[in-house]
Coordinates of C-alpha atoms and ligand atoms in Angstrom, one line a residue:
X1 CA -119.8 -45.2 -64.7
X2 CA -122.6 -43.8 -66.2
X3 CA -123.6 -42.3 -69.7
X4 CA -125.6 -39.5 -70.0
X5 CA -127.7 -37.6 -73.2
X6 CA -127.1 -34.3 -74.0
X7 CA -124.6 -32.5 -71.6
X8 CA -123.3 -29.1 -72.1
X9 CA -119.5 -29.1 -72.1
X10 CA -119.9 -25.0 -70.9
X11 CA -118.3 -26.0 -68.0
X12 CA -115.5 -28.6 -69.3
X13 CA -113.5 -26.0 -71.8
X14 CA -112.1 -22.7 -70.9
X15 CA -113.7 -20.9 -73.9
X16 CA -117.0 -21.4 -72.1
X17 CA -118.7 -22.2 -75.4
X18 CA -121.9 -23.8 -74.9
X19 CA -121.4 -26.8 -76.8
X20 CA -123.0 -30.1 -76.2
X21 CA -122.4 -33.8 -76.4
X22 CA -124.8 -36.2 -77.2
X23 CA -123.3 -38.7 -75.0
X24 CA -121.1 -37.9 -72.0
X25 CA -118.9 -40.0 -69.3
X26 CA -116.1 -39.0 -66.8
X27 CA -113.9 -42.0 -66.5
X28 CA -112.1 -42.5 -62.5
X29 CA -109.9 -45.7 -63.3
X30 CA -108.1 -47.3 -66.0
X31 CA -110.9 -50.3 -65.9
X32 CA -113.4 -47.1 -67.2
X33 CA -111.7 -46.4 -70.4
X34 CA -110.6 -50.3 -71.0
X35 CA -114.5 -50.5 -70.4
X36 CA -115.2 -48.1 -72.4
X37 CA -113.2 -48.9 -75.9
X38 CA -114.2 -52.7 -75.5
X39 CA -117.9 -52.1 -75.2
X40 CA -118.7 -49.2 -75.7
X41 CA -116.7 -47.3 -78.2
X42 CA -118.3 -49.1 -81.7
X43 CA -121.6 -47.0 -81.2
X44 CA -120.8 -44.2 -81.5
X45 CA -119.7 -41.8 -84.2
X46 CA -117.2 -39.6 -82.5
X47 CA -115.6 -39.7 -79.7
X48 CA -113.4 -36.5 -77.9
X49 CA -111.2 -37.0 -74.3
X50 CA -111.6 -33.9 -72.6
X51 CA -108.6 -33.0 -69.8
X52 CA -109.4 -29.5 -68.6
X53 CA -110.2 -28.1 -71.8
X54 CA -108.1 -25.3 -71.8
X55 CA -106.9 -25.7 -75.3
X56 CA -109.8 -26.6 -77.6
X57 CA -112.3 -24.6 -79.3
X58 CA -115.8 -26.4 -79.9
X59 CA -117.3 -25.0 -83.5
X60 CA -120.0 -27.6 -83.9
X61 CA -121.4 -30.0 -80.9
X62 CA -119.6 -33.2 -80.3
X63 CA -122.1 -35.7 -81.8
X64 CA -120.9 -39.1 -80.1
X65 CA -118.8 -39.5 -77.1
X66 CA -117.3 -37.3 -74.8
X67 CA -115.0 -38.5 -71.7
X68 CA -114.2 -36.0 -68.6
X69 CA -110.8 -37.6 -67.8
X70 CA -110.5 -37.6 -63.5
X71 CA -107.7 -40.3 -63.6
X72 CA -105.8 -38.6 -60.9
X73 CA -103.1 -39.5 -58.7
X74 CA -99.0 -38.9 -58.1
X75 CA -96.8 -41.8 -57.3
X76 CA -93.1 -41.5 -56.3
X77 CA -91.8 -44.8 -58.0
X78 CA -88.0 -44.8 -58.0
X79 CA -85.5 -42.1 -56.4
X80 CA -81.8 -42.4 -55.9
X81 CA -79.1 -39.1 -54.5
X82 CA -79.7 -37.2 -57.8
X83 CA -82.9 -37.9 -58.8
X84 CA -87.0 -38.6 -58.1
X85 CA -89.3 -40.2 -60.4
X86 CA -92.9 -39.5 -60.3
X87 CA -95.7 -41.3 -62.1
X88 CA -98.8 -38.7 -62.2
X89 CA -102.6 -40.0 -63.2
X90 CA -103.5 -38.3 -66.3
X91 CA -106.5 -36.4 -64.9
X92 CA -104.8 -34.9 -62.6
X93 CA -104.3 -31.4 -62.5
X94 CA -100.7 -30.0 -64.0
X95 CA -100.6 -27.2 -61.6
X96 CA -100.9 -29.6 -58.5
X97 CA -97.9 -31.8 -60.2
X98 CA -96.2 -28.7 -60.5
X99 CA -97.0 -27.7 -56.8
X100 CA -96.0 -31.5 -55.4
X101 CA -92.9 -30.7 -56.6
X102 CA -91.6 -27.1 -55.7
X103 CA -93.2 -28.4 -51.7
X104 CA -90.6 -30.8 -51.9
X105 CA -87.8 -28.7 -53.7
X106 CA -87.5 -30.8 -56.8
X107 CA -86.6 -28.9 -59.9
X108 CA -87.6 -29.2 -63.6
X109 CA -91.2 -27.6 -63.9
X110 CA -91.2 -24.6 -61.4
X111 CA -90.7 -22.3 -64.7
X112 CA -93.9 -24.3 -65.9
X113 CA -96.0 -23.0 -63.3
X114 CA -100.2 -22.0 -63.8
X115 CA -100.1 -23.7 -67.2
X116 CA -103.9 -24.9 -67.0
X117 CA -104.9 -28.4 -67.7
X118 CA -104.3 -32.2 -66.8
X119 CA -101.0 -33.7 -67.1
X120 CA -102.7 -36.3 -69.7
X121 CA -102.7 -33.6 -72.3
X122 CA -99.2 -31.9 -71.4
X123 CA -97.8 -34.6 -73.9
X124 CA -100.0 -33.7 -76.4
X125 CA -98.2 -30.2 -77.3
X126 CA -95.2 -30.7 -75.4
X127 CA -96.6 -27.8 -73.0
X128 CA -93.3 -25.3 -72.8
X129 CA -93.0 -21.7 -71.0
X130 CA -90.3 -19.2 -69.7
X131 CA -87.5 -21.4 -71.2
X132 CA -88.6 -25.0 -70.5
X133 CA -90.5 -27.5 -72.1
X134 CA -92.0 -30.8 -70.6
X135 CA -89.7 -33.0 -73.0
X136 CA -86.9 -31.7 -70.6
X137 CA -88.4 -33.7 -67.3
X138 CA -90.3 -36.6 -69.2
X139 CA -89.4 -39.9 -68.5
X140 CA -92.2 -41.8 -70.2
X141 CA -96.1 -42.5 -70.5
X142 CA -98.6 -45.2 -70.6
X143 CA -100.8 -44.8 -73.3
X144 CA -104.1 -47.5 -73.9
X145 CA -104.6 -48.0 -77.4
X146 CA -107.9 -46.7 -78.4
X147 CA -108.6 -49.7 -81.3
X148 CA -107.9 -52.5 -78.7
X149 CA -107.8 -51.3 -75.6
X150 CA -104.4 -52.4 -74.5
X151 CA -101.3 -50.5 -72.7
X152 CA -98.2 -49.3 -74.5
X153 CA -95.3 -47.5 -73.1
X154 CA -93.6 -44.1 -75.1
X155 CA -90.1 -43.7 -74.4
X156 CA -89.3 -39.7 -74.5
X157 CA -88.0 -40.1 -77.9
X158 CA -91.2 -42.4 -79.0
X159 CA -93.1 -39.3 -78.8
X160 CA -91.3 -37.3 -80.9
X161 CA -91.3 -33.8 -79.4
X162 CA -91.0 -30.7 -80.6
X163 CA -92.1 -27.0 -80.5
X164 CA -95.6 -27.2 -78.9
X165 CA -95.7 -30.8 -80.9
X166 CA -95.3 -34.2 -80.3
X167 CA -96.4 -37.7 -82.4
X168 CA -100.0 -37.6 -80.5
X169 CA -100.9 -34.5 -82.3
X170 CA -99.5 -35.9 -86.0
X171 CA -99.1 -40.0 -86.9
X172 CA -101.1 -41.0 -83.8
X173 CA -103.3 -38.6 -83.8
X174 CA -106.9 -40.0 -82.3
X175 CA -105.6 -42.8 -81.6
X176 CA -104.7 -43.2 -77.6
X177 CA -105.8 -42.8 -74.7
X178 CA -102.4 -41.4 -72.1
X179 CA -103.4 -42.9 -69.2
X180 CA -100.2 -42.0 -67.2
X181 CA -96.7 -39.8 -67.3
X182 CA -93.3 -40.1 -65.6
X183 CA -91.4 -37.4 -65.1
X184 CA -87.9 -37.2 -63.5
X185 CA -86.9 -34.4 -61.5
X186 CA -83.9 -32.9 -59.6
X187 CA -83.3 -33.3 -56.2
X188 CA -80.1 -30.5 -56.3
X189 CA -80.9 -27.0 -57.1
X190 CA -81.1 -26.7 -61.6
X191 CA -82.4 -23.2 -62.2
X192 CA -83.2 -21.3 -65.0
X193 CA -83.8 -17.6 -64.5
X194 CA -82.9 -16.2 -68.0
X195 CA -86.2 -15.7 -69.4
X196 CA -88.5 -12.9 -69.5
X197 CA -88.8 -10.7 -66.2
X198 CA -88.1 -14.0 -63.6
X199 CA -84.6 -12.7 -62.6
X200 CA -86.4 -8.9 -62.3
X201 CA -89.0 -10.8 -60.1
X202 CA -86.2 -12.6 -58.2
X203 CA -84.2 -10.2 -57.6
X204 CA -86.5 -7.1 -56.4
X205 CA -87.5 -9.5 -53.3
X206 CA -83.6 -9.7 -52.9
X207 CA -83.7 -13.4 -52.9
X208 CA -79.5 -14.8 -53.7
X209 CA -80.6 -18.4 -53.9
X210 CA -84.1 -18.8 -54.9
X211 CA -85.9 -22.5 -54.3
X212 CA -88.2 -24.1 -56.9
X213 CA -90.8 -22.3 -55.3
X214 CA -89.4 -18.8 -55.7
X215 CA -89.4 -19.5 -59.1
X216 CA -92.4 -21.0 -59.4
X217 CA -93.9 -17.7 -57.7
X218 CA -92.7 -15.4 -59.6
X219 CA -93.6 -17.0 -63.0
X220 CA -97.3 -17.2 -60.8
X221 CA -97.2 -13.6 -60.4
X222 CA -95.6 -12.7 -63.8
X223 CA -98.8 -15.0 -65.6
X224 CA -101.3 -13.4 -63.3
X225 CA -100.1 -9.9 -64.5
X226 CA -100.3 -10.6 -67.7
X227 CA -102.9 -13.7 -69.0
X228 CA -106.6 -13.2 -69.0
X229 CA -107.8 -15.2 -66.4
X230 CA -110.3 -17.8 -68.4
X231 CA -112.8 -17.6 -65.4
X232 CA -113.0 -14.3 -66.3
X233 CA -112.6 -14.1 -69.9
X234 CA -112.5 -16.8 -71.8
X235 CA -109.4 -18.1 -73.7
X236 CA -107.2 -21.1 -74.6
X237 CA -104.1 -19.1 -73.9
X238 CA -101.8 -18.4 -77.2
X239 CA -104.2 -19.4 -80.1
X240 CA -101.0 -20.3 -82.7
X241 CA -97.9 -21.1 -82.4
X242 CA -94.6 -18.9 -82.6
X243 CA -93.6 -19.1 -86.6
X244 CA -89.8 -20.2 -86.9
X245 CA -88.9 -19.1 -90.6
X246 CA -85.6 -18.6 -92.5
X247 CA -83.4 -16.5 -91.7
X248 CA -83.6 -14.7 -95.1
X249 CA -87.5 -13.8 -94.2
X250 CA -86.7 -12.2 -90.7
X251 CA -83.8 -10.1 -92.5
X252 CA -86.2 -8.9 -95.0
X253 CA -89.2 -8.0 -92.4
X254 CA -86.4 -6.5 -90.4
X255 CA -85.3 -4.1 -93.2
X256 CA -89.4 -2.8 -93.1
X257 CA -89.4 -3.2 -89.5
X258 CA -86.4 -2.4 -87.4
X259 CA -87.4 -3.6 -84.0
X260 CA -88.6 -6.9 -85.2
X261 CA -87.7 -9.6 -81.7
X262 CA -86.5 -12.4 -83.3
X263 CA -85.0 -15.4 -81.3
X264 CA -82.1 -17.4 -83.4
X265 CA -82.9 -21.4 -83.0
X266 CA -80.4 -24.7 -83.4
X267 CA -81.7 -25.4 -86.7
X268 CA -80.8 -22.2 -88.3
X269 CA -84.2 -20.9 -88.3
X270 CA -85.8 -17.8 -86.4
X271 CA -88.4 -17.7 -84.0
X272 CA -90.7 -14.7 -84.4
X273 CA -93.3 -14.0 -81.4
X274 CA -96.8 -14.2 -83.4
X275 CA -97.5 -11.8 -81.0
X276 CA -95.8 -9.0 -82.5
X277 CA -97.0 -9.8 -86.0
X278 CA -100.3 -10.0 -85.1
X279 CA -100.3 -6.4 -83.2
X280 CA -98.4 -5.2 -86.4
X281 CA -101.1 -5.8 -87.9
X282 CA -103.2 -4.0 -85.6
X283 CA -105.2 -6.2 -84.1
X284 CA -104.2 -5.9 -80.2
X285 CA -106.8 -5.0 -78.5
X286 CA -109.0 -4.9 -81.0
X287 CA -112.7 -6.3 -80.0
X288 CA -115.1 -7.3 -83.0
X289 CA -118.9 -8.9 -81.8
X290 CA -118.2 -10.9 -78.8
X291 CA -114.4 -11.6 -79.6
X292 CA -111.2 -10.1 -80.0
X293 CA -107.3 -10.1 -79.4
X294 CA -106.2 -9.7 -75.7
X295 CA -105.5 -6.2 -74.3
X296 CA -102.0 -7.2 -72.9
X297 CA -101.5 -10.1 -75.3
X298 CA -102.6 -10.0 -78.7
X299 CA -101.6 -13.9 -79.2
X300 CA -104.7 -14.7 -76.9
X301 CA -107.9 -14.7 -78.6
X302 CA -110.8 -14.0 -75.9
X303 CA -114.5 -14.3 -75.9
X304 CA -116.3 -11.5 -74.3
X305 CA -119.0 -14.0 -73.0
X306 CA -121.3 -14.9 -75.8
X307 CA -119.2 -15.9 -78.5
X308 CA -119.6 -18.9 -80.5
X309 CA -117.0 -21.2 -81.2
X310 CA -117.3 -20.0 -85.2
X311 CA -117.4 -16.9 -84.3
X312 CA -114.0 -17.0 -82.9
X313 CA -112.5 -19.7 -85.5
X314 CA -113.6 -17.2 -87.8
X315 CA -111.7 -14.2 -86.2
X316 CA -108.9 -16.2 -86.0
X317 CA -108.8 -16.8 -89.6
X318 CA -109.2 -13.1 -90.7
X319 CA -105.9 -12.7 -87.7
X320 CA -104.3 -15.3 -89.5
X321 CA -104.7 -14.0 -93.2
X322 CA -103.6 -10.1 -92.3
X323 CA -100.7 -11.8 -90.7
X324 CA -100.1 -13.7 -94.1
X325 CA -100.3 -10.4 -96.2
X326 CA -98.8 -8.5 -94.5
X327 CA -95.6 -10.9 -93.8
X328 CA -96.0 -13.7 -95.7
X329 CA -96.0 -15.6 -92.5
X330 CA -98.6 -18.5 -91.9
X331 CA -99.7 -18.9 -88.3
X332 CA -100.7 -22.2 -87.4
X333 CA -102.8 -22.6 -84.4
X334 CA -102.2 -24.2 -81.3
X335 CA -105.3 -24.5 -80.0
X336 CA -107.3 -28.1 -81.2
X337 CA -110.6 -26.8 -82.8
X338 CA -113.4 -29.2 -82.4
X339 CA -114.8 -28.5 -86.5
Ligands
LIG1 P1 -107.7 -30.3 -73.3 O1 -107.9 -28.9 -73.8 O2 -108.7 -30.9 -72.5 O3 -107.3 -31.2 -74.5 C1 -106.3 -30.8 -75.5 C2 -106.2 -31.9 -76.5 O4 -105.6 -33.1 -75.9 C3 -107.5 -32.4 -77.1 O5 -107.3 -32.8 -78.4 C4 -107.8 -33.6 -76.2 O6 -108.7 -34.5 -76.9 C5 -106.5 -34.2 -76.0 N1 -106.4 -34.9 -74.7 C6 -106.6 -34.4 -73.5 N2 -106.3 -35.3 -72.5 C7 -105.9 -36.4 -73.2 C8 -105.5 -37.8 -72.8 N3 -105.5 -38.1 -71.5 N4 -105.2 -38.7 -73.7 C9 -105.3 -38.3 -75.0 N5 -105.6 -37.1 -75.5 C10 -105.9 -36.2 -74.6 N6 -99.9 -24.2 -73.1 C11 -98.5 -24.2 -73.1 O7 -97.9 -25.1 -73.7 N7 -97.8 -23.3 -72.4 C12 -98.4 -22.3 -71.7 O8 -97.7 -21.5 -71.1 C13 -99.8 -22.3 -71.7 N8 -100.5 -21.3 -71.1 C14 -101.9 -21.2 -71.1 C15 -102.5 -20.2 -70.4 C16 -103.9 -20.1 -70.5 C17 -104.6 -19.0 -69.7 C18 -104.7 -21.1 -71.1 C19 -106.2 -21.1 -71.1 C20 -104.0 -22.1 -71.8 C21 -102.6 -22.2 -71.8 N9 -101.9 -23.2 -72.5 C22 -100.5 -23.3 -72.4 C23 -102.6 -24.2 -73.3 C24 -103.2 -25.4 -72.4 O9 -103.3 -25.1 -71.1 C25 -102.2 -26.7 -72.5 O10 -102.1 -27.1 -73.9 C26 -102.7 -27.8 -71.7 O11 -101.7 -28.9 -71.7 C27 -104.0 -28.4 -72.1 O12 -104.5 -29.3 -71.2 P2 -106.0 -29.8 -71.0 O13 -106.1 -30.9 -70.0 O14 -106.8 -28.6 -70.7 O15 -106.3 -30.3 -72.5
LIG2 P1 -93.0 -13.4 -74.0 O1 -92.1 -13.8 -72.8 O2 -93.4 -12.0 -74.2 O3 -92.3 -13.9 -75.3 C1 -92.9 -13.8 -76.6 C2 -92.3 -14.6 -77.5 O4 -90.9 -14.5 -77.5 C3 -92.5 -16.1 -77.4 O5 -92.6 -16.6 -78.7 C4 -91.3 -16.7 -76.8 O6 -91.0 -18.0 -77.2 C5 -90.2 -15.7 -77.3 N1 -89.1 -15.5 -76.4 C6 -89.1 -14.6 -75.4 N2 -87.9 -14.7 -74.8 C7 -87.2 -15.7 -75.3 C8 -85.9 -16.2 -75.1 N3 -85.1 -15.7 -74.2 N4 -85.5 -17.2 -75.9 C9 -86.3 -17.7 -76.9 N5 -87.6 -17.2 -77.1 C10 -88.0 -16.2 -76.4 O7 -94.3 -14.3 -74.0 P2 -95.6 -14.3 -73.1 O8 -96.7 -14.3 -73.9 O9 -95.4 -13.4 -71.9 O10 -95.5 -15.8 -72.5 C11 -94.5 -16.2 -71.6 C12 -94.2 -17.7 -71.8 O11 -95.4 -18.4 -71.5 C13 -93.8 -18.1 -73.2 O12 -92.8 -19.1 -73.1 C14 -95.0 -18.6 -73.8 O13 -94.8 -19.6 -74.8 C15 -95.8 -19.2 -72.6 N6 -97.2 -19.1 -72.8 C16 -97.8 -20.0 -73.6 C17 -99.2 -20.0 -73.8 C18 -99.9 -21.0 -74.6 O14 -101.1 -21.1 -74.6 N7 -99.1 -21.8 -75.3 C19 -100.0 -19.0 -73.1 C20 -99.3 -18.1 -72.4 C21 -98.0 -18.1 -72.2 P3 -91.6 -19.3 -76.5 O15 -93.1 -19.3 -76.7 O16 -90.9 -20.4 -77.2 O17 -91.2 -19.2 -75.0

């Protein structure tokens, strides 16, 4: 493994922000990164694991270490009449994990299809979409500790999920390396058509009993219609999270605003698309310098193609305030900006 000076990461984040790092590695094994923290890691100053970079946002170069994770690999480890267990490299793409499985008609992540990125980082945020969440397939990972290099093991619970959350993103944030993660899926049919436009999909190619992969279609071509394609236009997909506020604060936006969507949760809080509150605010569409919010999705912040990262942190911000005066809602973002 070799370290090189002064890499652009242009090509490692799906911003496209021209941002470089003063030292730069891809890592192929779990020897690399043991390697790495036990002789390496001391000299420098920072240090940032990169997975596909689809949801970070560089605003200032990364001035120490930066690792291109290509860990990859999928392992079947345990199955029995119900169930299959598969232990996936953390480089490796999520989209091929997701793909392994519809091919073989296991079910659990066909609704979580075309999410970019490597499986390492689907932990991170608990990646969720069109009614499912990773939590709800995840067995457990293997994560090496980045102060002394060795392996621990976080149970589903260990890793305290949550809404596009999980402990790697709060206690332990910075501090591990996931090297691995188990998911267990369904062997018998477990569908979940309910959200958004799959059933439409479904059921205008008259399909009765749709397959993991039907469904993992149609959420391919329902994305495909609607997401910027980050080749394309550069993104990081939603740039904050969905706000879940009290009750009381939907009911009094709703008096003001009659076709407020609002989504009742377990814990007797609402969940408001930030969508919607951001194009109340008039800002779909809406392209200022080199950035702007998303034509068909105002919760995706885009750069035109010479953007800088502040330039866009700073758009977001303005987004963010309007949002904040005008609802008294605060959006948090999703996205990990690289300050
Ligand atoms: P990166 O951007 O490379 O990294 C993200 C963070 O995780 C960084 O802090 C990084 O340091 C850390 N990290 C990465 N790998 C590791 C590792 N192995 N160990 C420790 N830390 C690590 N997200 C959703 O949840 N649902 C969606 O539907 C969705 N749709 C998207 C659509 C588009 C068009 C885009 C561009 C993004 C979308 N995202 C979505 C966001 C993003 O794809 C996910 O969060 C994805 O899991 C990020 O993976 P990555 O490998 O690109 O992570
Ligand atoms: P959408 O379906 O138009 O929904 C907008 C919002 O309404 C989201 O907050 C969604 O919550 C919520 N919602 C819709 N139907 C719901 C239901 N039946 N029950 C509970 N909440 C519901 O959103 P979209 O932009 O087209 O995206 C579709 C899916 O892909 C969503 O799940 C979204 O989270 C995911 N996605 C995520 C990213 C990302 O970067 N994180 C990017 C693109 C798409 P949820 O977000 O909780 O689903």
């Amino acid at each position: 493994m070799s370290i090189l000076e002064y890499v652009s990461l242009q090509p490692y984040n799906t911003f496209g922000l021209d941002a470089t790092a003063h030292y730069f590695c891809r890592v192929q094994s779990k020897s690399d990164i043991q390697y790495l923290i036990e002789d390496e890691w001391q000299y420098y100053r920072q240090h940032l694991i990169i997975g596909g970079g689809s949801n970070l946002l560089f605003c200032s170069n990364v001035d120490g270490l930066a690792i291109i994770n290509e860990i990859v690999g999928i392992e079947i480890i345990k199955e029995d009449d119900d169930y299959v267990w598969i232990q996936c490299l953390s480089g490796t793409t999520w989209h091929d994990v997701v793909l392994y499985c519809v091919d073989r008609d296991w079910y659990g992540i066909e609704n979580l299809s075309l999410i970019p990125g490597t499986i390492g980082a689907a932990p991170m945020q608990n990646i969720g979409a069109y009614g499912a969440e990773l939590k709800d397939v995840f067995e457990e990972l293997e994560a090496i500790d980045l102060r002394t290099a060795k392996s621990k093991i976080f149970s589903n619970a260990a890793c305290e999920f949550g809404y596009r959350e999980s402990i790697f993103k709060k206690a332990e944030k910075g501090n591990y390396f996931i090297y691995s993660v188990t998911l267990k899926l369904h062997k018998k049919p477990k569908i979940n058509t309910a959200y958004g436009d799959i059933q439409k999909v479904i059921s205008e190619k008259n399909i009765l009993h749709p397959t993991a992969k039907d469904i993992s279609d149609a959420v391919i071509s329902i994305r495909e219609s609607k997401l910027p394609n980050p080749k394309v236009l550069g993104n990081a997909g939603s740039f904050f999270k969905n706000p879940e506020v009290e009750k009381t604060l939907a009911l009094q936006i709703q008096h003001s605003h009659p076709n407020l969507p609002m989504y009742e949760l377990e814990n007797g809080k609402v969940k408001i698309p930030a969508a919607w509150l951001i194009e109340q605010c008039g800002w779909k569409g809406k392209k200022i310098g080199n950035t702007g919010n998303h034509a068909k999705q105002a919760l995706v912040i885009v750069n035109y193609g010479n953007a800088s990262g502040t330039e866009i942190w700073q758009h977001a911000q303005q987004v963010q305030l309007s949002v904040n005066e005008t609802f008294g809602i605060h959006l948090e973002p999703e996205v990990n900006v690289w300050l």
